[in-house]
Coordinates of C-alpha atoms in Angstrom, one line a residue:
Chain A
M1 CA 27.7 -20.2 24.1
T2 CA 24.5 -22.2 24.6
R3 CA 23.5 -20.1 27.5
L4 CA 24.1 -16.9 25.6
L5 CA 22.4 -18.1 22.5
L6 CA 18.8 -17.5 23.5
P7 CA 19.4 -13.9 24.8
I8 CA 21.3 -13.1 21.6
L9 CA 18.6 -14.5 19.3
S10 CA 15.9 -12.7 21.3
L11 CA 17.8 -9.4 20.9
L12 CA 18.1 -10.0 17.2
V13 CA 14.3 -10.6 17.0
A14 CA 13.6 -7.5 19.0
G15 CA 15.8 -5.4 16.6
L16 CA 14.2 -6.9 13.5
F17 CA 10.7 -6.4 15.0
A18 CA 11.5 -2.7 15.5
A19 CA 12.9 -2.5 11.9
S20 CA 9.8 -4.2 10.6
L21 CA 7.6 -1.5 12.3
L22 CA 9.7 1.3 10.9
I23 CA 10.0 0.2 7.3
G24 CA 7.2 0.7 4.8
P25 CA 6.2 2.5 1.6
A26 CA 4.5 5.4 3.5
G27 CA 8.0 6.6 4.5
L28 CA 7.2 7.9 7.9
S29 CA 10.0 9.2 10.2
P30 CA 10.9 6.7 13.0
V31 CA 10.0 9.3 15.7
D32 CA 6.6 10.0 14.2
S33 CA 5.9 6.3 13.7
L34 CA 6.7 5.3 17.3
A35 CA 4.8 8.3 18.7
A36 CA 1.8 7.3 16.7
L37 CA 2.1 3.7 17.6
I38 CA 2.3 4.4 21.4
R39 CA 0.2 7.5 21.8
G40 CA -2.2 7.2 18.8
D41 CA -2.2 10.9 18.4
R42 CA -2.4 11.4 14.6
L43 CA -5.1 9.4 12.8
A44 CA -3.3 8.5 9.6
E45 CA 0.0 7.6 11.2
T46 CA -1.8 5.7 14.0
L47 CA -3.8 3.6 11.4
V48 CA -0.6 2.8 9.5
M49 CA 1.3 1.7 12.6
R50 CA -1.4 0.0 14.6
E51 CA -3.6 -1.6 11.8
I52 CA -1.0 -2.3 9.1
R53 CA 2.5 -2.5 10.4
L54 CA 2.0 -3.9 13.9
P55 CA -0.1 -6.9 12.8
R56 CA 2.4 -7.6 10.0
A57 CA 5.4 -7.6 12.4
L58 CA 3.5 -9.7 15.0
L59 CA 2.5 -12.3 12.4
A60 CA 6.1 -12.5 11.1
V61 CA 7.2 -13.4 14.7
L62 CA 4.3 -15.9 15.2
V63 CA 4.6 -17.6 11.8
G64 CA 8.4 -17.8 11.9
A65 CA 8.4 -19.2 15.4
A66 CA 5.8 -21.8 14.4
L67 CA 7.7 -23.0 11.3
G68 CA 11.1 -23.0 13.1
L69 CA 9.8 -24.9 16.1
A70 CA 7.7 -27.3 14.0
G71 CA 10.7 -28.1 11.8
A72 CA 13.0 -28.8 14.8
A73 CA 10.4 -31.0 16.4
M74 CA 9.7 -33.1 13.3
Q75 CA 13.5 -33.5 12.8
G76 CA 13.9 -34.5 16.4
Y77 CA 11.1 -37.1 16.2
L78 CA 12.1 -38.6 12.8
R79 CA 15.8 -38.2 13.6
N80 CA 16.2 -36.8 10.1
P81 CA 17.5 -33.2 9.3
L82 CA 15.4 -33.1 6.1
A83 CA 12.0 -33.3 7.8
E84 CA 10.6 -29.8 7.2
P85 CA 6.9 -28.9 7.2
G86 CA 7.1 -27.3 3.7
L87 CA 9.2 -30.0 2.1
I88 CA 7.1 -32.9 3.4
G89 CA 3.8 -31.4 2.4
V90 CA 2.4 -30.4 5.8
S91 CA 2.3 -26.7 4.9
G92 CA 0.8 -27.5 1.5
S93 CA -1.9 -29.6 3.0
A94 CA -2.6 -26.9 5.6
A95 CA -3.1 -24.5 2.7
L96 CA -5.5 -26.9 1.0
G97 CA -7.5 -27.1 4.2
A98 CA -7.6 -23.2 4.5
V99 CA -8.5 -22.8 0.8
L100 CA -11.3 -25.4 1.1
A101 CA -12.7 -23.6 4.2
L102 CA -12.6 -20.2 2.4
Q103 CA -14.1 -21.3 -0.9
T104 CA -16.9 -23.3 0.7
G105 CA -17.8 -20.5 3.0
F106 CA -17.1 -22.7 6.0
A107 CA -14.4 -20.2 7.1
G108 CA -17.2 -17.7 7.9
A109 CA -19.2 -20.2 9.8
Y110 CA -17.5 -19.5 13.2
L111 CA -14.5 -17.7 14.5
F112 CA -11.8 -20.4 14.4
A113 CA -13.1 -22.3 11.4
L114 CA -10.3 -21.2 9.1
P115 CA -7.3 -22.1 11.3
L116 CA -9.0 -25.3 12.4
S117 CA -9.5 -26.4 8.7
A118 CA -5.9 -25.7 8.0
L119 CA -5.0 -27.7 11.1
A120 CA -7.1 -30.6 9.9
G121 CA -5.2 -30.5 6.5
A122 CA -1.9 -30.5 8.3
V123 CA -2.9 -33.4 10.6
V124 CA -3.7 -35.5 7.5
A125 CA -0.3 -34.7 6.0
V126 CA 1.7 -35.4 9.2
L127 CA -0.1 -38.7 9.6
L128 CA 0.5 -39.7 6.0
I129 CA 4.2 -38.9 6.4
L130 CA 4.6 -40.8 9.6
M131 CA 2.7 -43.7 8.1
L132 CA 4.8 -43.7 4.9
A133 CA 8.2 -42.8 6.2
G134 CA 7.9 -43.3 10.0
A135 CA 10.7 -43.2 12.5
R136 CA 12.5 -46.1 10.8
G137 CA 12.1 -45.0 7.2
G138 CA 15.3 -43.5 5.6
S139 CA 15.7 -40.1 4.1
I140 CA 14.8 -41.2 0.7
T141 CA 11.4 -42.6 1.8
L142 CA 10.7 -39.4 3.7
I143 CA 11.5 -37.1 0.8
L144 CA 9.6 -39.2 -1.7
A145 CA 6.6 -39.3 0.6
G146 CA 6.9 -35.5 1.0
I147 CA 7.0 -35.0 -2.7
A148 CA 3.9 -37.0 -3.2
V149 CA 1.9 -35.3 -0.4
S150 CA 3.1 -31.8 -1.6
A151 CA 2.3 -32.5 -5.2
L152 CA -1.2 -33.7 -4.4
A153 CA -2.0 -30.9 -2.0
G154 CA -0.7 -28.3 -4.5
A155 CA -2.7 -29.8 -7.3
L156 CA -5.9 -29.9 -5.2
T157 CA -5.3 -26.3 -4.0
S158 CA -5.0 -25.1 -7.6
L159 CA -8.1 -27.1 -8.6
V160 CA -10.2 -25.5 -5.8
L161 CA -9.0 -22.0 -6.6
N162 CA -9.6 -22.5 -10.3
L163 CA -13.2 -23.7 -9.6
S164 CA -13.9 -20.7 -7.5
P165 CA -16.5 -18.2 -8.9
N166 CA -14.2 -15.4 -7.7
P167 CA -12.2 -13.7 -10.5
F168 CA -9.2 -13.2 -8.2
A169 CA -9.1 -16.7 -6.7
A170 CA -7.0 -18.4 -9.3
S171 CA -4.3 -15.7 -9.3
E172 CA -3.9 -16.4 -5.5
I173 CA -2.5 -19.9 -6.1
V174 CA 1.0 -18.3 -5.8
F175 CA 0.1 -16.8 -2.4
W176 CA -1.0 -20.1 -1.0
M177 CA 2.2 -21.8 -2.3
M178 CA 4.7 -19.1 -1.5
G179 CA 3.2 -17.1 1.4
S180 CA 3.0 -13.4 2.1
L181 CA 2.2 -11.0 5.1
V182 CA 1.1 -8.0 3.0
D183 CA -2.0 -6.2 4.4
R184 CA -2.8 -8.7 7.1
S185 CA -4.7 -7.3 10.1
M186 CA -5.1 -7.9 13.8
D187 CA -7.9 -10.2 13.0
H188 CA -5.4 -12.6 11.5
V189 CA -3.1 -12.3 14.5
L190 CA -6.0 -13.2 16.8
L191 CA -6.9 -16.2 14.6
A192 CA -3.4 -17.6 14.5
A193 CA -1.9 -16.8 17.9
P194 CA -4.0 -19.2 20.1
F195 CA -3.1 -22.2 17.9
I196 CA 0.5 -21.3 17.6
A197 CA 0.8 -20.8 21.4
L198 CA -0.9 -24.0 22.1
G199 CA 1.2 -26.0 19.6
A200 CA 4.4 -24.4 21.0
L201 CA 3.4 -25.4 24.5
V202 CA 2.7 -29.0 23.5
L203 CA 5.9 -29.4 21.6
L204 CA 8.1 -27.7 24.2
T205 CA 6.8 -30.1 26.9
Q206 CA 7.9 -33.0 24.7
A207 CA 11.5 -31.7 24.5
R208 CA 12.8 -34.1 27.1
A209 CA 11.1 -37.1 25.5
L210 CA 12.7 -36.1 22.2
D211 CA 16.1 -35.9 23.9
A212 CA 15.6 -39.5 25.1
L213 CA 14.5 -40.5 21.6
T214 CA 17.9 -39.6 20.2
L215 CA 19.2 -42.8 21.9
G216 CA 16.7 -44.9 20.0
E217 CA 13.2 -46.0 20.5
D218 CA 14.0 -48.9 22.8
A219 CA 16.2 -46.8 25.0
A220 CA 13.6 -44.0 25.2
A221 CA 10.9 -46.5 26.1
S222 CA 13.1 -47.9 28.9
M223 CA 13.6 -44.4 30.2
G224 CA 9.9 -44.0 30.6
V225 CA 8.9 -42.3 27.3
H226 CA 5.4 -43.2 26.2
L227 CA 6.1 -43.5 22.5
A228 CA 2.4 -43.5 21.3
R229 CA 1.6 -40.5 23.4
L230 CA 4.7 -38.6 22.1
R231 CA 3.7 -39.3 18.5
L232 CA 0.1 -38.1 19.1
L233 CA 1.3 -34.9 20.8
L234 CA 3.9 -34.3 18.1
V235 CA 1.3 -34.6 15.4
L236 CA -1.1 -32.3 17.1
G237 CA 1.6 -29.7 18.1
V238 CA 3.1 -29.6 14.6
A239 CA -0.3 -29.5 12.9
S240 CA -1.6 -26.8 15.2
M241 CA 1.4 -24.5 14.6
V242 CA 1.8 -25.1 10.9
G243 CA -1.9 -25.0 10.3
A244 CA -2.5 -21.7 11.9
A245 CA 0.6 -20.1 10.4
T246 CA -0.4 -21.3 6.9
A247 CA -4.0 -20.2 7.3
V248 CA -3.0 -16.6 7.6
A249 CA 0.3 -16.4 5.7
G250 CA 0.2 -19.1 3.1
A251 CA 2.8 -21.9 2.9
I252 CA 6.3 -20.5 3.5
G253 CA 8.9 -23.2 2.8
F254 CA 12.4 -23.9 4.2
V255 CA 12.2 -21.9 7.4
G256 CA 12.0 -25.2 9.4
L257 CA 15.0 -26.5 7.5
V258 CA 17.4 -23.6 7.6
V259 CA 16.9 -22.5 11.2
P260 CA 17.5 -25.8 13.0
H261 CA 20.4 -26.5 10.6
V262 CA 22.1 -23.2 11.5
L263 CA 21.5 -23.5 15.2
R264 CA 22.2 -27.2 15.7
P265 CA 26.0 -26.8 15.8
L266 CA 25.6 -24.0 18.4
V267 CA 23.3 -25.8 20.9
G268 CA 24.4 -29.4 20.4
A269 CA 22.3 -32.2 19.1
R270 CA 19.8 -32.1 22.1
P271 CA 16.2 -31.3 20.9
S272 CA 15.4 -29.7 24.3
A273 CA 17.9 -27.0 23.5
L274 CA 17.2 -26.8 19.8
L275 CA 13.4 -26.4 20.0
P276 CA 13.3 -23.0 21.8
A277 CA 16.3 -21.7 19.8
S278 CA 14.6 -22.7 16.5
A279 CA 11.4 -20.9 17.5
I280 CA 13.2 -17.7 18.1
G281 CA 15.5 -18.2 15.1
G282 CA 12.5 -18.9 12.9
A283 CA 10.9 -15.6 14.0
A284 CA 14.2 -13.8 13.1
L285 CA 14.3 -15.4 9.7
V286 CA 10.7 -14.6 8.7
L287 CA 11.1 -11.0 10.0
M288 CA 14.2 -10.7 7.8
A289 CA 12.5 -12.1 4.8
D290 CA 9.5 -9.8 5.3
I291 CA 11.7 -6.8 5.6
A292 CA 13.6 -7.8 2.5
V293 CA 10.5 -8.1 0.3
R294 CA 9.6 -4.5 1.3
L295 CA 13.1 -3.2 0.5
I296 CA 13.5 -5.1 -2.8
L297 CA 10.0 -4.4 -4.3
P298 CA 8.1 -2.0 -2.0
E299 CA 5.1 -1.6 -4.3
R300 CA 4.7 -5.2 -5.3
D301 CA 3.7 -8.2 -3.2
L302 CA 6.9 -10.3 -3.6
K303 CA 6.2 -13.6 -1.8
L304 CA 8.1 -14.6 1.3
G305 CA 8.6 -18.2 0.1
V306 CA 10.7 -16.9 -2.8
L307 CA 13.3 -15.5 -0.4
T308 CA 13.3 -18.4 2.0
A309 CA 13.6 -20.8 -1.0
L310 CA 16.6 -18.9 -2.3
V311 CA 18.3 -19.5 1.0
G312 CA 16.8 -22.8 1.8
A313 CA 17.0 -24.8 -1.5
P314 CA 20.8 -24.7 -1.8
L315 CA 21.1 -25.8 1.8
F316 CA 18.6 -28.6 1.1
L317 CA 20.7 -29.8 -1.9
H318 CA 23.8 -29.6 0.3
L319 CA 22.0 -31.7 3.0
I320 CA 20.9 -34.3 0.4
Y321 CA 24.5 -34.5 -0.8
K322 CA 25.8 -35.0 2.7
T323 CA 23.1 -37.6 3.4
R324 CA 24.1 -39.5 0.3
A325 CA 27.8 -39.4 1.2
Q326 CA 26.9 -41.0 4.5
G327 CA 25.3 -43.8 2.6
L328 CA 21.9 -43.3 4.1
Chain B
M1 CA -7.9 6.8 -33.1
A2 CA -8.0 8.7 -36.4
A3 CA -6.3 5.9 -38.2
A4 CA -8.8 3.4 -36.7
L5 CA -11.7 5.6 -37.9
A6 CA -10.3 5.8 -41.3
L7 CA -10.0 2.0 -41.4
W8 CA -13.7 1.7 -40.5
A9 CA -14.7 4.2 -43.1
G10 CA -13.4 1.9 -45.7
A11 CA -15.5 -1.0 -44.3
V12 CA -18.6 1.1 -44.1
A13 CA -18.7 2.1 -47.8
A14 CA -20.7 -1.0 -48.7
A15 CA -24.3 -1.8 -47.6
P16 CA -24.8 -2.1 -43.8
P17 CA -23.9 -5.5 -42.4
E18 CA -26.8 -7.8 -41.7
R19 CA -25.2 -10.4 -39.5
V20 CA -23.2 -8.7 -36.7
V21 CA -21.5 -10.5 -33.8
S22 CA -19.9 -8.7 -30.9
I23 CA -17.2 -10.5 -28.9
N24 CA -16.4 -7.8 -26.3
L25 CA -18.4 -6.6 -23.3
C26 CA -18.0 -2.9 -24.3
T27 CA -18.8 -3.4 -28.0
D28 CA -21.8 -5.5 -26.8
Q29 CA -23.2 -2.5 -25.1
L30 CA -22.8 -0.1 -28.1
A31 CA -24.1 -2.7 -30.5
M32 CA -27.2 -3.4 -28.4
M33 CA -27.9 0.3 -28.1
L34 CA -27.6 1.0 -31.9
A35 CA -28.3 -2.1 -33.9
A36 CA -31.5 -2.5 -36.0
P37 CA -33.8 -5.3 -35.0
G38 CA -32.3 -8.6 -36.1
Q39 CA -29.0 -7.1 -37.1
L40 CA -27.1 -8.2 -34.0
L41 CA -26.8 -12.0 -33.8
S42 CA -24.8 -12.6 -30.7
V43 CA -23.1 -10.9 -27.7
S44 CA -20.2 -12.0 -25.6
H45 CA -20.9 -14.4 -22.7
I46 CA -19.6 -11.7 -20.3
S47 CA -22.7 -9.6 -21.0
H48 CA -24.7 -12.3 -19.3
D49 CA -22.7 -12.0 -16.1
P50 CA -24.7 -9.9 -13.6
N51 CA -21.6 -8.7 -11.9
V52 CA -20.2 -6.8 -14.8
S53 CA -23.0 -6.3 -17.3
V54 CA -24.9 -3.0 -17.2
M55 CA -27.4 -4.1 -19.9
L56 CA -28.1 -7.6 -18.5
D57 CA -31.8 -7.6 -19.3
T58 CA -31.3 -6.6 -22.9
A59 CA -28.3 -8.9 -23.2
L60 CA -30.3 -11.9 -22.0
G61 CA -32.3 -11.5 -25.2
Y62 CA -29.3 -12.4 -27.3
P63 CA -27.5 -15.7 -27.7
V64 CA -23.9 -15.6 -26.3
N65 CA -20.5 -16.5 -27.8
H66 CA -17.3 -17.1 -26.0
G67 CA -15.2 -15.0 -28.4
Q68 CA -13.5 -18.0 -30.0
A69 CA -12.9 -17.8 -33.7
E70 CA -14.4 -21.1 -34.5
E71 CA -17.8 -20.5 -32.9
V72 CA -17.9 -16.9 -34.2
F73 CA -17.1 -18.1 -37.8
R74 CA -20.0 -20.6 -37.6
L75 CA -22.4 -17.8 -37.1
Q76 CA -21.4 -16.5 -40.6
P77 CA -21.1 -12.9 -39.6
D78 CA -20.5 -10.1 -42.1
L79 CA -19.1 -7.9 -39.3
V80 CA -17.5 -8.8 -36.0
L81 CA -17.1 -6.1 -33.3
A82 CA -14.0 -6.6 -31.0
G83 CA -12.2 -4.6 -28.4
E84 CA -8.6 -3.5 -28.2
F85 CA -8.0 -6.2 -25.6
T86 CA -9.6 -9.0 -27.6
S87 CA -7.0 -11.7 -28.3
A88 CA -5.0 -10.7 -31.4
Y89 CA -4.9 -14.3 -32.4
T90 CA -8.7 -14.5 -32.5
V91 CA -8.9 -11.3 -34.5
G92 CA -6.2 -12.4 -36.9
L93 CA -7.7 -15.8 -37.4
L94 CA -11.1 -14.4 -38.2
R95 CA -9.6 -11.9 -40.7
R96 CA -7.7 -14.7 -42.4
L97 CA -11.1 -16.6 -42.7
G98 CA -12.4 -13.5 -44.6
V99 CA -14.5 -12.1 -41.8
E100 CA -14.7 -8.3 -41.4
V101 CA -13.4 -7.5 -37.9
A102 CA -13.7 -3.9 -36.4
V103 CA -11.5 -3.4 -33.4
L104 CA -12.8 -0.6 -31.1
P105 CA -10.2 1.3 -29.1
V106 CA -10.3 1.6 -25.3
V107 CA -11.7 5.0 -24.3
T108 CA -9.9 6.7 -21.4
K109 CA -11.8 10.1 -21.7
L110 CA -15.4 10.8 -21.4
E111 CA -15.1 13.0 -24.5
G112 CA -14.2 9.9 -26.5
I113 CA -17.6 8.2 -25.8
P114 CA -19.7 10.1 -28.4
G115 CA -16.9 9.3 -30.9
N116 CA -17.2 5.6 -30.1
L117 CA -21.0 5.7 -30.5
R118 CA -20.7 7.4 -33.9
A119 CA -18.0 4.9 -35.0
V120 CA -20.2 1.9 -34.2
G121 CA -23.2 3.7 -35.7
A122 CA -21.3 4.2 -38.9
L123 CA -20.2 0.5 -38.9
L124 CA -23.7 -0.7 -38.5
G125 CA -25.2 1.9 -40.9
R126 CA -27.1 3.4 -38.0
E127 CA -25.7 6.9 -38.1
A128 CA -28.9 8.7 -37.1
E129 CA -29.4 6.5 -34.0
A130 CA -25.7 7.0 -33.0
E131 CA -26.0 10.8 -33.4
A132 CA -29.1 10.9 -31.2
Q133 CA -27.4 8.7 -28.5
A134 CA -24.3 10.8 -28.7
A135 CA -26.3 14.1 -28.2
K136 CA -28.2 12.5 -25.4
F137 CA -25.0 11.4 -23.7
T138 CA -23.4 14.8 -24.0
A139 CA -26.5 16.6 -22.7
T140 CA -26.9 14.2 -19.7
L141 CA -23.2 14.5 -18.8
E142 CA -23.4 18.3 -18.8
R143 CA -26.5 18.2 -16.6
L144 CA -24.8 15.9 -14.1
R145 CA -21.4 17.5 -14.0
R146 CA -20.4 19.2 -10.7
H147 CA -18.0 22.1 -10.7
G148 CA -18.3 23.1 -7.0
S149 CA -15.4 25.0 -5.4
T150 CA -15.0 22.5 -2.6
A151 CA -13.8 19.3 -4.3
P152 CA -13.7 16.5 -1.8
R153 CA -10.7 14.1 -2.3
A154 CA -11.7 10.6 -3.2
A155 CA -9.9 7.3 -3.2
L156 CA -10.8 4.5 -5.6
H157 CA -9.9 1.3 -3.9
Y158 CA -10.2 -2.1 -5.6
A159 CA -9.1 -5.6 -4.9
N160 CA -5.3 -5.9 -4.4
N161 CA -5.1 -2.2 -3.6
Y162 CA -5.6 -1.4 -7.3
T163 CA -6.6 2.1 -8.1
S164 CA -6.9 4.4 -11.2
G165 CA -4.7 7.4 -11.8
E166 CA -4.9 10.5 -14.0
H167 CA -5.3 9.1 -17.5
S168 CA -8.1 6.7 -16.9
L169 CA -11.9 6.6 -17.5
A170 CA -12.4 6.2 -13.7
H171 CA -10.4 9.4 -13.0
E172 CA -12.6 11.2 -15.5
I173 CA -15.8 9.9 -13.9
L174 CA -14.6 11.0 -10.5
T175 CA -13.7 14.5 -11.8
A176 CA -17.0 14.9 -13.6
A177 CA -18.8 14.3 -10.3
G178 CA -16.7 17.0 -8.7
F179 CA -14.2 14.9 -6.8
R180 CA -10.4 15.1 -6.8
N181 CA -8.6 11.7 -7.3
I182 CA -6.0 11.0 -4.6
A183 CA -4.3 8.5 -6.9
A184 CA -3.5 11.4 -9.3
E185 CA -2.2 13.3 -6.3
A186 CA 0.1 10.3 -5.5
G187 CA 1.4 10.5 -9.1
L188 CA -0.3 7.5 -10.7
A189 CA -0.6 8.1 -14.4
G190 CA -2.9 5.2 -15.3
G191 CA -4.2 2.1 -13.5
G192 CA -1.9 0.7 -10.8
T193 CA -1.5 -0.3 -7.2
L194 CA -1.2 2.2 -4.3
A195 CA 0.1 0.5 -1.1
M196 CA -2.5 0.7 1.6
E197 CA -0.1 2.6 3.9
R198 CA 0.2 5.4 1.3
L199 CA -3.5 5.5 0.7
V200 CA -4.1 5.9 4.4
M201 CA -1.5 8.6 4.7
L202 CA -3.3 10.6 1.9
M203 CA -6.4 10.6 4.1
P204 CA -9.1 10.8 1.5
D205 CA -12.5 12.4 2.3
L206 CA -14.2 9.5 0.5
V207 CA -13.3 5.9 -0.1
I208 CA -15.0 4.3 -3.1
S209 CA -14.5 0.6 -2.9
G210 CA -14.7 -2.0 -5.6
Q211 CA -17.5 -4.5 -5.5
A212 CA -17.0 -7.9 -3.9
Y213 CA -17.4 -10.9 -6.2
P214 CA -18.9 -14.2 -5.1
G215 CA -16.6 -16.8 -3.6
A216 CA -13.7 -15.7 -1.4
S217 CA -10.3 -14.2 -2.3
R218 CA -7.4 -12.7 -0.4
S219 CA -7.2 -10.0 -3.0
E220 CA -10.6 -8.6 -1.9
E221 CA -9.8 -8.9 1.9
V222 CA -8.0 -5.5 1.6
L223 CA -11.5 -3.9 0.9
R224 CA -12.5 -4.9 4.4
H225 CA -9.2 -4.2 6.1
P226 CA -9.6 -2.5 9.5
A227 CA -7.5 0.5 8.3
M228 CA -9.9 1.0 5.4
E229 CA -12.9 0.5 7.6
A230 CA -11.5 3.3 9.9
L231 CA -11.2 5.6 6.9
R232 CA -14.8 4.8 5.8
D233 CA -16.2 5.4 9.3
R234 CA -14.6 8.8 9.3
H235 CA -16.3 10.1 6.2
A236 CA -18.7 9.3 3.5
A237 CA -18.1 6.0 1.7
G238 CA -19.5 4.1 -1.2
A239 CA -19.3 0.7 -2.7
L240 CA -19.9 1.0 -6.4
S241 CA -20.5 -1.8 -8.9
D242 CA -17.7 -2.2 -11.4
A243 CA -20.1 -2.7 -14.3
E244 CA -20.7 1.0 -14.9
W245 CA -17.0 1.9 -14.8
I246 CA -15.6 -0.6 -17.2
C247 CA -16.7 0.5 -20.6
G248 CA -16.4 3.8 -22.5
T249 CA -20.1 3.7 -23.2
P250 CA -23.1 5.8 -22.0
A251 CA -23.3 3.4 -19.0
V252 CA -20.7 5.6 -17.3
L253 CA -23.4 8.1 -16.7
G254 CA -24.9 5.8 -14.1
A255 CA -21.5 5.9 -12.2
V256 CA -21.4 9.7 -12.5
A257 CA -25.0 10.0 -11.2
R258 CA -24.2 7.8 -8.2
L259 CA -21.1 9.8 -7.4
V260 CA -22.9 13.1 -7.7
D261 CA -25.4 11.8 -5.1
L262 CA -22.5 11.0 -2.8
H263 CA -21.1 14.4 -3.4
D264 CA -24.4 16.2 -2.7
A265 CA -24.9 14.1 0.4
A266 CA -21.4 15.1 1.7
D267 CA -22.2 18.7 1.0
T268 CA -25.4 18.7 3.1
P269 CA -24.4 17.8 6.7

């Protein structure tokens, strides 16, 4: 099963990616769409496929992979299934970093200023969470710390957007808190891709160390795991992925909670197997959500976070209930 | 409209008001054009915003109000000019305090503008000035109007992919300048959003983009989206200030004149 899981998930992502390219309000026929995408023969169709739908589908894959992988990695490190970037305020803080960069004009200062600012926001949040809840803190400490960080980041994001001289800024609070991929462009793909790829590389190389950590810190240290180094790389890897994803798509919650939870029984408890599976699973989930928002309300910008929360929040409540039953 | 005019007629029977306060951007413009010296006490603060005010220089000569009942009442006006979208609570409160409030309807047709001028003229007891302005407006509009047989198809594209369909002032401005409106082709009746994909598939000859406001917003990023840039590169394009498009006042002539220039430029290769 484990060996078949990654190919099956990859096939699912490929199918959803194709569906994402073929579904949209313009109502193009599938044949015309693909011909325009590949050959670029007709101007209008080519613009729709290459400049509007392709970046959207690519971003859904990138953002989903980032959130799924970051969630699995945080859960592996904290040995707590509730550690999810959105719930513990990492996405919210990344959004705050992005909003600050955009409203101060710093985002235009140089190419990667926007994702780097979001990354900085995410680093602060991950460090705060590790400091407050740490590897030895229980679930309750983790969730309480997450609530505090999320609330503060959300409030500051609202404040910055309300203070903006731009008449549209305040109405975008919902975008930064719920996330959307509508009308993104290749520029956004190029901004996010390097940081998400780098973060993925860093986290995947730590998979073995996270495996060892499941036996406890002392056992892991005796097996040659450098705990301080692991922590540093984990912080940077998670912040890089979540920061870049949030900078271009807003904060999309629950992906990092749902995906590892669904896949964990299929791959076993080993982080080294769960990390890559969660990345691909995350891509599938965000692609599905992004296709669903186009099918449910094609002319309006329904936010992705609404759908992921509808799936994720009940699961979250279930996990809390289970955790409570275990007396943790 | 007729009912509203009848309502004003009753208010006008008495002597012309001496202390007039306008709390709406569009009534600000009409009042500033028509009021006798000293008759208009205050205009809305929006008229001091260079992004949306066409009569900024004139408006800077008046103190501003923020359209709140309390501050308006303190000015002891004998007439308050408000717009259809002015908060109903503010209007109701002022009326309960015994202040005469005239609510001007939103105009969605160019033909309605002379009527608005005359209505405000009657309210202010400045009928002659209003008549002169109305005649000037009609004459200028007729001089600008383009009927050419080749009507280029234009797309109005604002933040959040907002556009204006058939029953809107913006549509009338486009048509007066000799353009066809692709939003009307797409079946939009009034204002609304048109997904960028659909706009691109309609392949307009001209894209008229909304202005960018200071600060950053995701809503305005669509104006610079590569797909829209590609459409603009293909044909003529213009970025027009919102100020001239907002109000059903003679200010729209500025928008018509600018569009006519774009039209003429497109005609001469």
